[in-house]
Short mmCIF file of C-alpha atoms in Angstrom, two decimals:
data_model
loop_
_atom_site.label_atom_id
_atom_site.label_comp_id
_atom_site.label_asym_id
_atom_site.label_seq_id
_atom_site.Cartn_x
_atom_site.Cartn_y
_atom_site.Cartn_z
CA MET A 26 1.84 -144.52 7.01
CA ALA A 27 1.04 -141.17 8.44
CA SER A 28 3.07 -138.12 9.31
CA ALA A 29 3.81 -136.92 12.83
CA ASN A 30 0.49 -135.05 12.86
CA ALA A 31 -1.42 -138.33 12.91
CA ILE A 32 -2.13 -138.25 16.65
CA ALA A 33 -3.88 -134.90 16.52
CA ALA A 34 -5.62 -135.71 13.25
CA THR A 35 -7.08 -138.93 14.64
CA GLY A 36 -8.68 -137.25 17.65
CA GLN A 37 -10.13 -134.48 15.51
CA ALA A 38 -11.50 -137.01 13.01
CA ILE A 39 -13.29 -138.92 15.76
CA LEU A 40 -14.90 -135.73 17.01
CA THR A 41 -15.87 -134.76 13.47
CA LEU A 42 -17.55 -138.09 12.94
CA ILE A 43 -19.58 -137.54 16.10
CA ALA A 44 -20.35 -133.89 15.33
CA ASP A 45 -21.69 -134.84 11.91
CA ALA A 46 -23.96 -137.50 13.36
CA VAL A 47 -25.46 -135.72 16.37
CA PRO A 48 -28.82 -134.07 15.49
CA HIS A 49 -28.31 -130.32 15.69
CA ASP A 50 -31.97 -129.57 16.37
CA GLU A 51 -31.88 -131.61 19.56
CA PHE A 52 -28.42 -130.47 20.63
CA PRO A 53 -28.04 -126.99 19.13
CA ASN A 54 -25.35 -125.87 21.57
CA ALA A 55 -23.36 -129.05 21.69
CA GLN A 56 -19.59 -128.64 21.59
CA PHE A 57 -17.13 -131.24 20.42
CA GLU A 58 -13.67 -130.78 21.87
CA LEU A 59 -10.41 -132.52 22.50
CA TYR A 60 -9.73 -132.33 26.24
CA GLN A 61 -6.63 -132.09 28.33
CA ALA A 62 -6.65 -132.99 32.02
CA LYS A 63 -7.09 -129.36 33.08
CA ASP A 64 -10.24 -128.98 30.97
CA PHE A 65 -12.11 -131.36 33.27
CA GLN A 66 -11.98 -128.76 36.02
CA ASN A 67 -14.05 -126.40 33.91
CA PRO A 68 -15.99 -128.64 31.53
CA MET A 69 -18.36 -127.66 28.77
CA GLU A 70 -22.08 -127.22 29.39
CA GLU A 71 -23.17 -129.58 26.67
CA GLY A 72 -21.29 -131.68 24.21
CA ILE A 73 -18.74 -134.41 23.77
CA SER A 74 -15.18 -134.40 25.03
CA LEU A 75 -12.42 -136.69 23.88
CA TYR A 76 -9.49 -137.15 26.22
CA LEU A 77 -6.34 -138.89 25.01
CA TYR A 78 -5.27 -140.49 28.27
CA ARG A 79 -2.73 -143.00 27.04
CA ILE A 80 -0.49 -143.88 24.12
CA THR A 81 0.96 -147.35 23.89
CA PRO A 82 3.20 -149.07 21.38
CA ALA A 83 1.19 -151.25 19.03
CA GLY A 84 2.22 -154.68 20.20
CA GLU A 85 0.61 -156.53 17.33
CA ILE A 86 3.48 -155.85 14.94
CA ARG A 87 6.91 -155.00 16.31
CA ASN A 88 8.99 -155.92 13.29
CA TYR A 89 7.29 -153.67 10.79
CA PRO A 90 9.26 -153.65 7.52
CA SER A 91 11.05 -150.54 6.45
CA ARG A 92 9.05 -148.37 4.12
CA ILE A 93 9.73 -147.77 0.47
CA GLY A 94 8.24 -144.43 -0.41
CA PRO A 95 6.56 -143.43 -3.66
CA ASP A 96 9.93 -141.95 -4.57
CA GLY A 97 11.41 -145.45 -4.46
CA LYS A 98 13.66 -144.62 -1.47
CA ARG A 99 13.79 -146.78 1.63
CA TYR A 100 12.99 -145.27 5.03
CA ARG A 101 13.24 -146.56 8.59
CA GLN A 102 10.44 -148.61 10.10
CA PRO A 103 7.41 -146.61 11.20
CA LEU A 104 6.54 -146.01 14.80
CA THR A 105 3.32 -147.93 15.38
CA ILE A 106 1.14 -146.79 18.24
CA ASN A 107 -2.29 -147.21 19.77
CA LEU A 108 -4.20 -144.17 20.99
CA HIS A 109 -6.49 -144.67 23.98
CA TYR A 110 -9.34 -142.21 24.37
CA LEU A 111 -11.91 -141.45 27.01
CA LEU A 112 -15.12 -140.22 25.43
CA SER A 113 -17.48 -138.32 27.72
CA ALA A 114 -20.86 -136.74 27.17
CA TRP A 115 -21.78 -133.54 28.99
CA ALA A 116 -25.21 -132.03 29.58
CA ARG A 117 -27.17 -130.43 32.43
CA GLU A 118 -29.72 -133.25 32.61
CA ALA A 119 -28.78 -136.89 32.87
CA ALA A 120 -31.28 -137.98 30.23
CA LYS A 121 -29.93 -135.52 27.71
CA GLN A 122 -26.40 -136.50 28.55
CA GLN A 123 -27.17 -140.13 27.94
CA ARG A 124 -28.98 -139.38 24.68
CA LEU A 125 -25.94 -137.48 23.54
CA MET A 126 -23.71 -140.37 24.54
CA GLY A 127 -25.93 -142.70 22.56
CA TRP A 128 -25.57 -140.61 19.42
CA ALA A 129 -21.81 -140.44 19.84
CA MET A 130 -21.40 -144.16 20.32
CA SER A 131 -23.70 -144.81 17.41
CA ALA A 132 -21.55 -142.57 15.21
CA LEU A 133 -18.45 -144.51 16.16
CA ASP A 134 -20.05 -147.73 15.09
CA THR A 135 -18.14 -147.21 11.83
CA PRO A 136 -14.97 -148.81 13.10
CA ILE A 137 -12.59 -147.81 10.32
CA LEU A 138 -11.73 -144.19 9.66
CA SER A 139 -10.74 -143.37 6.08
CA ALA A 140 -7.90 -141.05 5.13
CA GLY A 141 -10.33 -138.46 3.78
CA LEU A 142 -12.01 -138.23 7.16
CA LEU A 143 -8.72 -138.23 9.05
CA ASN A 144 -7.23 -135.44 6.95
CA GLN A 145 -10.20 -133.14 6.71
CA ASN A 146 -9.53 -130.96 9.74
CA GLY A 147 -6.07 -130.05 8.56
CA PRO A 148 -4.18 -127.81 8.55
CA GLU A 149 -2.16 -130.38 6.61
CA HIS A 150 -4.35 -132.42 4.28
CA ASP A 151 -1.80 -135.12 3.60
CA THR A 152 -1.22 -136.38 7.13
CA PHE A 153 -2.52 -139.79 6.14
CA HIS A 154 -1.90 -141.25 2.69
CA PRO A 155 -5.04 -141.77 0.61
CA ASP A 156 -5.00 -145.54 1.14
CA GLU A 157 -4.51 -145.39 4.88
CA THR A 158 -7.09 -146.16 7.51
CA VAL A 159 -7.36 -146.23 11.28
CA ASP A 160 -9.22 -148.90 13.21
CA LEU A 161 -11.28 -147.57 16.08
CA THR A 162 -12.74 -150.00 18.56
CA MET A 163 -14.44 -149.76 21.90
CA GLU A 164 -12.23 -150.78 24.77
CA THR A 165 -13.29 -152.34 28.05
CA ILE A 166 -11.23 -151.25 31.00
CA SER A 167 -11.66 -152.13 34.63
CA ILE A 168 -13.50 -149.93 37.12
CA TYR A 169 -10.19 -149.48 38.91
CA ASP A 170 -8.44 -148.19 35.79
CA MET A 171 -11.38 -145.98 34.93
CA GLY A 172 -11.18 -144.50 38.40
CA ALA A 173 -7.50 -143.81 37.90
CA ILE A 174 -8.18 -141.99 34.64
CA TRP A 175 -10.89 -139.89 36.26
CA ASP A 176 -8.51 -138.89 39.03
CA VAL A 177 -7.67 -135.86 36.94
CA ALA A 178 -11.30 -134.71 36.98
CA LYS A 179 -12.50 -135.32 40.48
CA PRO A 180 -15.20 -134.46 41.44
CA PHE A 181 -16.63 -134.17 37.89
CA THR A 182 -16.72 -137.87 37.08
CA GLN A 183 -19.10 -138.53 34.17
CA PRO A 184 -20.38 -141.60 32.37
CA SER A 185 -17.75 -142.32 29.79
CA VAL A 186 -16.62 -144.89 27.33
CA CYS A 187 -13.14 -145.81 26.18
CA TYR A 188 -12.01 -146.26 22.60
CA VAL A 189 -8.70 -147.28 21.14
CA ALA A 190 -7.42 -146.19 17.73
CA ARG A 191 -5.18 -149.02 16.71
CA MET A 192 -2.05 -149.48 14.65
CA ILE A 193 -1.33 -145.92 13.67
CA ALA A 194 1.94 -146.05 11.79
CA VAL A 195 3.84 -142.80 12.09
CA GLU A 196 6.32 -142.89 9.28
CA SER A 197 9.97 -142.09 9.67
CA GLN A 198 11.62 -139.42 7.57
CA ILE A 199 15.02 -140.99 8.10
CA GLU A 200 16.23 -142.54 4.91
CA VAL A 201 17.99 -145.86 5.18
CA PRO A 202 21.00 -145.79 2.95
CA ALA A 203 20.61 -148.84 0.82
CA GLY A 204 23.53 -150.44 -0.91
CA ALA A 205 23.61 -150.10 -4.64
CA LEU A 206 22.11 -152.91 -6.64
CA VAL A 207 24.74 -155.43 -7.69
CA GLN A 208 24.93 -156.56 -11.28
CA THR A 209 28.38 -158.17 -11.30
CA ARG A 210 29.83 -160.48 -8.67
CA VAL A 211 33.49 -161.42 -8.60
CA GLN A 212 34.55 -164.71 -6.99
CA ARG A 213 38.22 -165.38 -6.39
CA THR A 214 39.68 -168.70 -5.33
CA GLY A 215 43.16 -168.70 -3.86
CA LYS A 216 45.53 -170.29 -1.41
CA VAL A 217 47.55 -168.95 1.43
CA VAL A 218 51.30 -169.17 0.96
CA PRO A 219 54.29 -167.88 2.93
CA ALA A 220 55.22 -164.35 1.89
CA MET B 19 55.78 -165.94 9.56
CA SER B 20 53.78 -163.67 7.30
CA THR B 21 51.56 -165.06 4.59
CA GLN B 22 49.89 -163.88 1.42
CA VAL B 23 47.00 -165.08 -0.73
CA VAL B 24 47.73 -166.20 -4.23
CA VAL B 25 44.66 -166.00 -6.44
CA LEU B 26 44.31 -169.14 -8.50
CA GLU B 27 41.11 -168.43 -10.29
CA GLU B 28 38.74 -165.49 -10.76
CA VAL B 29 35.17 -165.89 -11.93
CA THR B 30 32.87 -162.98 -12.63
CA LEU B 31 29.13 -163.33 -12.94
CA THR B 32 27.17 -160.51 -14.53
CA ALA B 33 23.40 -160.50 -14.62
CA PRO B 34 22.45 -159.70 -18.20
CA PHE B 35 19.00 -158.46 -17.26
CA GLY B 36 17.29 -157.19 -14.12
CA VAL B 37 13.83 -155.75 -13.68
CA ARG B 38 11.61 -154.69 -10.79
CA PHE B 39 7.91 -153.96 -10.53
CA TRP B 40 5.68 -151.30 -9.00
CA ASP B 41 2.19 -152.02 -7.71
CA VAL B 42 0.18 -149.23 -9.34
CA SER B 43 -2.85 -149.80 -7.12
CA ALA B 44 -1.00 -149.79 -3.79
CA ASN B 45 1.59 -147.24 -4.96
CA SER B 46 4.36 -149.37 -3.53
CA PRO B 47 6.79 -152.03 -4.71
CA ALA B 48 4.91 -155.06 -5.96
CA GLY B 49 4.62 -158.07 -3.74
CA GLY B 50 6.95 -160.95 -4.42
CA GLY B 51 6.26 -164.33 -5.89
CA LEU B 52 5.93 -163.30 -9.52
CA LEU B 53 6.71 -165.68 -12.31
CA VAL B 54 9.01 -163.80 -14.67
CA THR B 55 10.27 -165.72 -17.68
CA ALA B 56 12.31 -164.82 -20.73
CA TYR B 57 13.04 -166.42 -24.07
CA PRO B 58 14.92 -165.40 -27.22
CA ASN B 59 12.41 -164.16 -29.76
CA SER B 60 13.26 -166.90 -32.24
CA TYR B 61 13.26 -169.75 -29.73
CA HIS B 62 10.10 -169.77 -27.62
CA GLU B 63 11.00 -173.14 -26.14
CA LEU B 64 14.19 -171.82 -24.52
CA LEU B 65 12.34 -170.42 -21.56
CA THR B 66 14.32 -169.23 -18.54
CA THR B 67 12.80 -168.26 -15.20
CA ALA B 68 14.07 -165.28 -13.23
CA THR B 69 15.11 -165.42 -9.61
CA GLU B 70 13.93 -162.79 -7.17
CA SER B 71 16.48 -160.98 -5.03
CA PRO B 72 15.81 -159.65 -1.51
CA SER B 73 15.61 -156.18 -3.06
CA SER B 74 12.73 -157.38 -5.26
CA VAL B 75 14.75 -157.35 -8.46
CA TYR B 76 14.11 -160.22 -10.84
CA SER B 77 17.28 -161.24 -12.64
CA PHE B 78 18.23 -163.98 -15.04
CA SER B 79 21.21 -166.22 -15.44
CA GLY B 80 21.92 -168.85 -18.04
CA LEU B 81 20.08 -167.05 -20.81
CA PRO B 82 20.78 -168.59 -24.22
CA GLY B 83 23.28 -166.61 -26.25
CA LEU B 84 24.45 -164.46 -23.36
CA ARG B 85 27.14 -166.60 -21.79
CA ARG B 86 29.89 -164.18 -22.79
CA ALA B 87 28.04 -161.30 -21.17
CA GLU B 88 27.39 -163.29 -18.02
CA ASN B 89 31.06 -164.11 -17.58
CA SER B 90 32.26 -160.67 -18.52
CA ALA B 91 33.90 -158.29 -16.10
CA GLY B 92 30.77 -156.12 -16.24
CA ASP B 93 32.91 -153.00 -16.28
CA ASN B 94 32.78 -149.89 -18.43
CA ALA B 95 35.07 -151.42 -21.01
CA PHE B 96 32.73 -154.35 -21.51
CA TRP B 97 29.53 -152.35 -21.69
CA SER B 98 31.00 -149.80 -24.09
CA VAL B 99 31.68 -152.44 -26.75
CA ASN B 100 28.74 -154.76 -26.04
CA PRO B 101 25.52 -152.93 -26.75
CA PRO B 102 22.23 -154.77 -26.22
CA ILE B 103 21.53 -156.68 -29.41
CA CYS B 104 19.80 -159.95 -28.47
CA PRO B 105 16.01 -159.60 -28.78
CA TYR B 106 14.17 -161.27 -25.93
CA THR B 107 10.58 -161.44 -24.79
CA ILE B 108 9.93 -161.27 -21.08
CA GLN B 109 6.64 -162.45 -19.62
CA VAL B 110 5.28 -161.51 -16.21
CA ARG B 111 2.63 -163.59 -14.50
CA ASP B 112 1.31 -163.71 -10.98
CA LEU B 113 0.25 -167.19 -9.90
CA GLN B 114 -1.58 -165.62 -6.94
CA GLU B 115 -3.67 -163.58 -9.42
CA ARG B 116 -3.06 -160.26 -7.72
CA TYR B 117 -1.73 -158.68 -10.89
CA LEU B 118 -2.63 -158.87 -14.56
CA PRO B 119 -0.04 -160.56 -16.78
CA TYR B 120 1.79 -158.96 -19.65
CA SER B 121 4.88 -159.31 -21.75
CA PHE B 122 7.44 -156.90 -23.05
CA SER B 123 10.38 -156.95 -25.42
CA ALA B 124 13.94 -156.03 -24.61
CA LEU B 125 17.33 -156.14 -26.19
CA LEU B 126 19.84 -157.87 -23.92
CA PRO B 127 22.20 -157.57 -22.15
CA VAL B 128 21.05 -154.49 -20.26
CA ARG B 129 23.31 -152.52 -17.98
CA GLY B 130 21.59 -151.64 -14.73
CA LEU B 131 17.88 -152.03 -14.25
CA PHE B 132 15.70 -152.33 -17.27
CA GLY B 133 13.86 -149.09 -17.91
CA LEU B 134 10.57 -148.35 -19.52
CA TRP B 135 9.92 -146.57 -22.76
CA SER B 136 8.48 -143.10 -22.60
CA SER B 137 4.75 -143.02 -22.21
CA PRO B 138 2.41 -140.14 -21.37
CA LEU B 139 0.98 -142.33 -18.59
CA LEU B 140 4.27 -143.47 -17.15
CA SER B 141 4.92 -140.61 -14.75
CA ALA B 142 1.58 -141.28 -13.06
CA LEU B 143 2.29 -144.97 -12.67
CA THR B 144 5.78 -145.46 -11.25
CA PRO B 145 8.29 -143.40 -9.24
CA ASP B 146 10.83 -143.49 -12.07
CA SER B 147 11.71 -145.38 -15.21
CA THR B 148 13.47 -148.21 -13.36
CA TRP B 149 10.15 -149.69 -12.25
CA LEU B 150 7.65 -151.46 -14.47
CA PRO B 151 3.99 -151.04 -13.51
CA LEU B 152 1.79 -153.93 -12.42
CA PHE B 153 -1.97 -153.57 -12.52
CA SER B 154 -4.41 -155.25 -10.17
CA THR B 155 -6.79 -157.94 -11.31
CA PRO B 156 -10.47 -157.04 -10.91
CA ALA B 157 -10.87 -159.75 -8.27
CA ARG B 158 -8.01 -158.64 -6.06
CA PRO B 159 -9.31 -157.89 -2.55
CA ILE B 160 -8.60 -154.35 -1.41
CA PRO B 161 -8.48 -153.79 2.36
CA GLY B 162 -10.00 -150.89 4.22
CA PRO B 163 -12.91 -148.55 3.63
CA THR B 164 -12.09 -147.36 0.18
CA GLY B 165 -14.30 -146.50 -2.71
CA MET B 166 -14.23 -149.07 -5.48
CA VAL B 167 -14.86 -148.21 -9.10
CA HIS B 168 -15.88 -151.15 -11.26
CA ALA B 169 -16.64 -151.37 -14.96
CA GLN B 170 -16.97 -153.83 -17.75
CA LEU B 171 -15.88 -152.09 -20.90
CA GLN B 172 -17.51 -152.90 -24.20
CA ASP B 173 -16.32 -151.33 -27.40
CA THR B 174 -18.76 -149.94 -29.93
CA PHE B 175 -18.24 -152.99 -32.13
CA GLY B 176 -19.80 -155.23 -29.45
CA GLY B 177 -16.65 -156.89 -28.13
CA PHE B 178 -15.00 -156.53 -24.76
CA ALA B 179 -12.62 -153.62 -24.54
CA ALA B 180 -9.74 -155.72 -23.26
CA TRP B 181 -6.50 -154.29 -21.88
CA ALA B 182 -7.79 -150.74 -21.80
CA ILE B 183 -6.28 -148.27 -19.38
CA VAL B 184 -8.86 -146.57 -17.16
CA THR B 185 -8.02 -143.58 -15.00
CA VAL B 186 -10.12 -142.22 -12.16
CA GLN B 187 -9.50 -138.99 -10.32
CA ALA B 188 -11.32 -137.39 -7.44
CA GLN B 189 -10.66 -133.78 -6.55
CA GLY B 190 -7.62 -133.35 -4.34
CA LEU B 191 -6.42 -136.91 -4.72
CA PRO B 192 -3.83 -138.45 -7.02
CA LEU B 193 -4.83 -140.10 -10.27
CA ARG B 194 -5.74 -143.78 -9.91
CA THR B 195 -5.10 -146.13 -12.80
CA GLY B 196 -6.45 -149.54 -13.67
CA LEU B 197 -6.20 -151.97 -16.56
CA SER B 198 -9.09 -154.00 -17.90
CA ASP B 199 -8.55 -157.73 -18.25
CA GLU B 200 -9.30 -159.89 -21.29
CA ARG B 201 -13.04 -159.63 -20.50
CA GLY B 202 -12.92 -155.86 -20.28
CA GLU B 203 -13.40 -155.91 -16.51
CA VAL B 204 -11.58 -153.39 -14.39
CA SER B 205 -11.66 -152.48 -10.71
CA ILE B 206 -9.92 -149.44 -9.28
CA ALA B 207 -9.61 -148.54 -5.61
CA GLN B 208 -10.44 -144.87 -5.22
CA PRO B 209 -9.94 -143.70 -1.63
CA TYR B 210 -12.70 -141.44 -0.36
CA PRO B 211 -11.82 -137.75 -0.55
CA GLU B 212 -12.33 -135.47 2.41
CA PRO B 213 -15.99 -135.04 3.34
CA SER B 214 -17.39 -131.72 2.14
CA GLY B 215 -19.37 -129.29 4.29
CA SER B 216 -18.20 -131.14 7.33
CA GLY B 217 -15.62 -130.81 10.02
CA LEU B 218 -15.40 -129.27 13.45
CA ALA B 219 -15.14 -125.77 12.02
CA SER B 220 -18.46 -125.98 10.20
CA PRO B 221 -21.13 -123.95 12.02
CA LEU B 222 -24.01 -125.42 10.04
CA SER B 223 -25.76 -128.72 10.25
CA ASN B 224 -23.26 -131.15 8.89
CA PRO B 225 -24.05 -133.91 6.41
CA LYS B 226 -23.51 -137.41 7.69
CA LEU B 227 -20.55 -139.31 6.38
CA SER B 228 -22.87 -141.88 4.84
CA ASP B 229 -24.55 -139.08 2.83
CA GLN B 230 -21.29 -137.83 1.35
CA SER B 231 -20.62 -138.10 -2.36
CA TRP B 232 -17.92 -136.87 -4.67
CA LEU B 233 -17.50 -136.32 -8.40
CA VAL B 234 -14.82 -138.41 -10.06
CA GLU B 235 -13.36 -137.86 -13.50
CA VAL B 236 -13.03 -140.99 -15.61
CA ALA B 237 -10.92 -141.44 -18.74
CA VAL B 238 -10.39 -144.51 -20.91
CA PHE B 239 -7.37 -145.16 -23.11
CA TYR B 240 -8.17 -147.81 -25.65
CA THR B 241 -7.14 -148.54 -29.19
CA ALA B 242 -9.12 -151.44 -30.62
CA GLY B 243 -7.03 -154.39 -31.72
CA LYS B 244 -3.79 -152.73 -30.79
CA VAL B 245 -3.10 -154.94 -27.83
CA ASP B 246 -2.41 -158.61 -28.51
CA GLN B 247 -4.33 -161.25 -26.64
CA PRO B 248 -4.16 -163.17 -24.38
CA LEU B 249 -0.85 -161.84 -23.08
CA PRO B 250 -0.70 -158.16 -23.97
CA GLU B 251 2.48 -156.21 -24.63
CA LEU B 252 3.18 -153.56 -22.04
CA ASP B 253 4.44 -151.16 -24.67
CA GLN B 254 1.16 -151.42 -26.55
CA ILE B 255 -0.90 -151.09 -23.37
CA LEU B 256 0.79 -147.86 -22.43
CA HIS B 257 0.64 -146.31 -25.87
CA GLN B 258 -3.08 -146.51 -26.38
CA ASN B 259 -4.89 -143.32 -27.23
CA LYS B 260 -7.71 -141.70 -25.36
CA ALA B 261 -11.06 -143.25 -26.22
CA VAL B 262 -14.57 -141.92 -25.67
CA ALA B 263 -16.80 -143.55 -23.08
CA TRP B 264 -20.46 -142.93 -23.89
CA ARG B 265 -23.21 -142.31 -21.41
CA ASP B 266 -25.83 -143.92 -23.69
CA THR B 267 -26.17 -146.12 -26.71
CA ALA B 268 -27.13 -143.12 -28.89
CA HIS B 269 -23.72 -141.59 -28.15
CA THR B 270 -25.27 -138.27 -27.15
CA SER B 271 -22.85 -137.38 -24.37
CA PRO B 272 -19.50 -138.66 -23.14
CA ALA B 273 -19.38 -140.40 -19.78
CA ASN B 274 -16.43 -138.73 -18.15
CA GLN B 275 -17.92 -137.80 -14.77
CA PHE B 276 -19.53 -140.07 -12.22
CA THR B 277 -20.57 -139.74 -8.60
CA LEU B 278 -18.90 -141.80 -5.91
CA GLN B 279 -21.11 -142.33 -2.86
CA PHE B 280 -19.59 -143.15 0.51
CA GLY B 281 -19.91 -146.81 1.35
CA GLN B 282 -21.10 -147.83 -2.10
CA ASP B 283 -19.15 -149.25 -4.99
CA LEU B 284 -19.36 -147.14 -8.13
CA VAL B 285 -20.20 -149.15 -11.22
CA LEU B 286 -19.61 -147.29 -14.47
CA ARG B 287 -22.47 -148.00 -16.85
CA SER B 288 -23.99 -146.66 -20.00
CA THR B 289 -27.75 -146.55 -20.52
CA ASP B 290 -29.90 -147.93 -23.30
CA SER B 291 -31.25 -144.88 -25.14
CA THR B 292 -34.45 -146.60 -26.21
CA SER B 293 -35.51 -148.17 -22.93
CA GLY B 294 -33.70 -145.83 -20.56
CA ARG B 295 -32.38 -148.77 -18.59
CA GLU B 296 -28.85 -149.06 -17.38
CA LEU B 297 -26.63 -151.48 -19.24
CA PRO B 298 -24.22 -153.78 -17.42
CA VAL B 299 -21.35 -152.32 -19.46
CA LEU B 300 -19.71 -149.01 -20.21
CA LEU B 301 -19.62 -148.36 -23.94
CA VAL B 302 -16.27 -147.24 -25.24
CA MET B 303 -15.48 -145.91 -28.69
CA PRO B 304 -11.88 -146.78 -29.49
CA ALA B 305 -9.46 -144.03 -30.29
CA GLY B 306 -9.37 -143.28 -33.99
CA SER B 307 -12.69 -145.02 -34.66
CA PRO B 308 -14.53 -143.74 -37.73
CA LEU B 309 -17.87 -144.12 -35.93
#
């Protein structure tokens, strides 16, 4: 289970994976940035943008068990979420833009992100525990929904693809006070009588 | 009309022994479903099976010779005059074969959770002394993209180095610990460290993730013949001394550093000095060996 920085770390890790895979000789000026809605009004010349357009509760598991930390203490259930991203390629020419998109999608063919990759951009390097991973899969959304997402960027609509990072468990720091372990039980049998 | 309750009988039940287990590989409480049994050292046939509580504590009732303790008040007065004196052997097995079996000795009854003896390895294995470590079997499936370190340990006398502790450490990550089984086979999940020379801040051409590799430090703790077979004693496992793993059959250099490549399992091997070929085993010289 990850700390509260997991959302930011996941987006940066996806971009890192793409940045490491794109050939620098073909795309020497390519930028790789996390985008907010306002950035679409003044987009980059060349590169890959990643826009976190939606966060949803991870519906797969709603009754996640409470966590027992390495310190042996019990903490509240984690908050499990899915992160929905819009990945867009930017370039002056359509062919170059599509080649860049191809490289990016090829890089994300590794569907599981390891903790080392997720933590590498910091500043904290323990956001995800060493054994943790994040599943990243391509997501198909309708033309209508895609249009709604691109509303923030009209008239700069670009060819894009959606990904979802699934089942990110943001751990709680709230300790659940557990009752002490019981070694002795006392059973009393009695009867009710008038006082 | 007011009423009152008159107590007719009072029965107290005290658990004379309770123990819980820590999954060393997952760094979390061990999964349930373990078969934990105990018997008095002189009467192997008087085997009693523990029951597992919702808090993952395995406790016993009906242990031979401990009836008085079980029906005691379990208060300070009782424990102060009833020190643990009954020698028992406790065996831990996992029928699902996730964890390697072992046994340990204890004097019963024990107040509170059973604690572990001091061991130089203990602090790296469990959160505190109220947990006993459980080690993964080599065949246990490990989920996720994690580096796997495998080895079959062979001691310098030609036999399998069974029940040896193997530690693996990559820079910036916690120590990982594994235990070899009776055939000397051990598998340790070693999560991949952070990629080097990579990241969004790097202005240079970045190496691909699939090209990444990391150095890992390997250590073996093995004292030949110290650990009984086929069910080893935990105390003996944890008190083995550091052995020397050799890179080749001529024993020219110790094998304490290996390279973990992303996406590939790391198999620790020694090489045959005469042919230069890799052996299927890692040669280990037991601690204290005259060789």
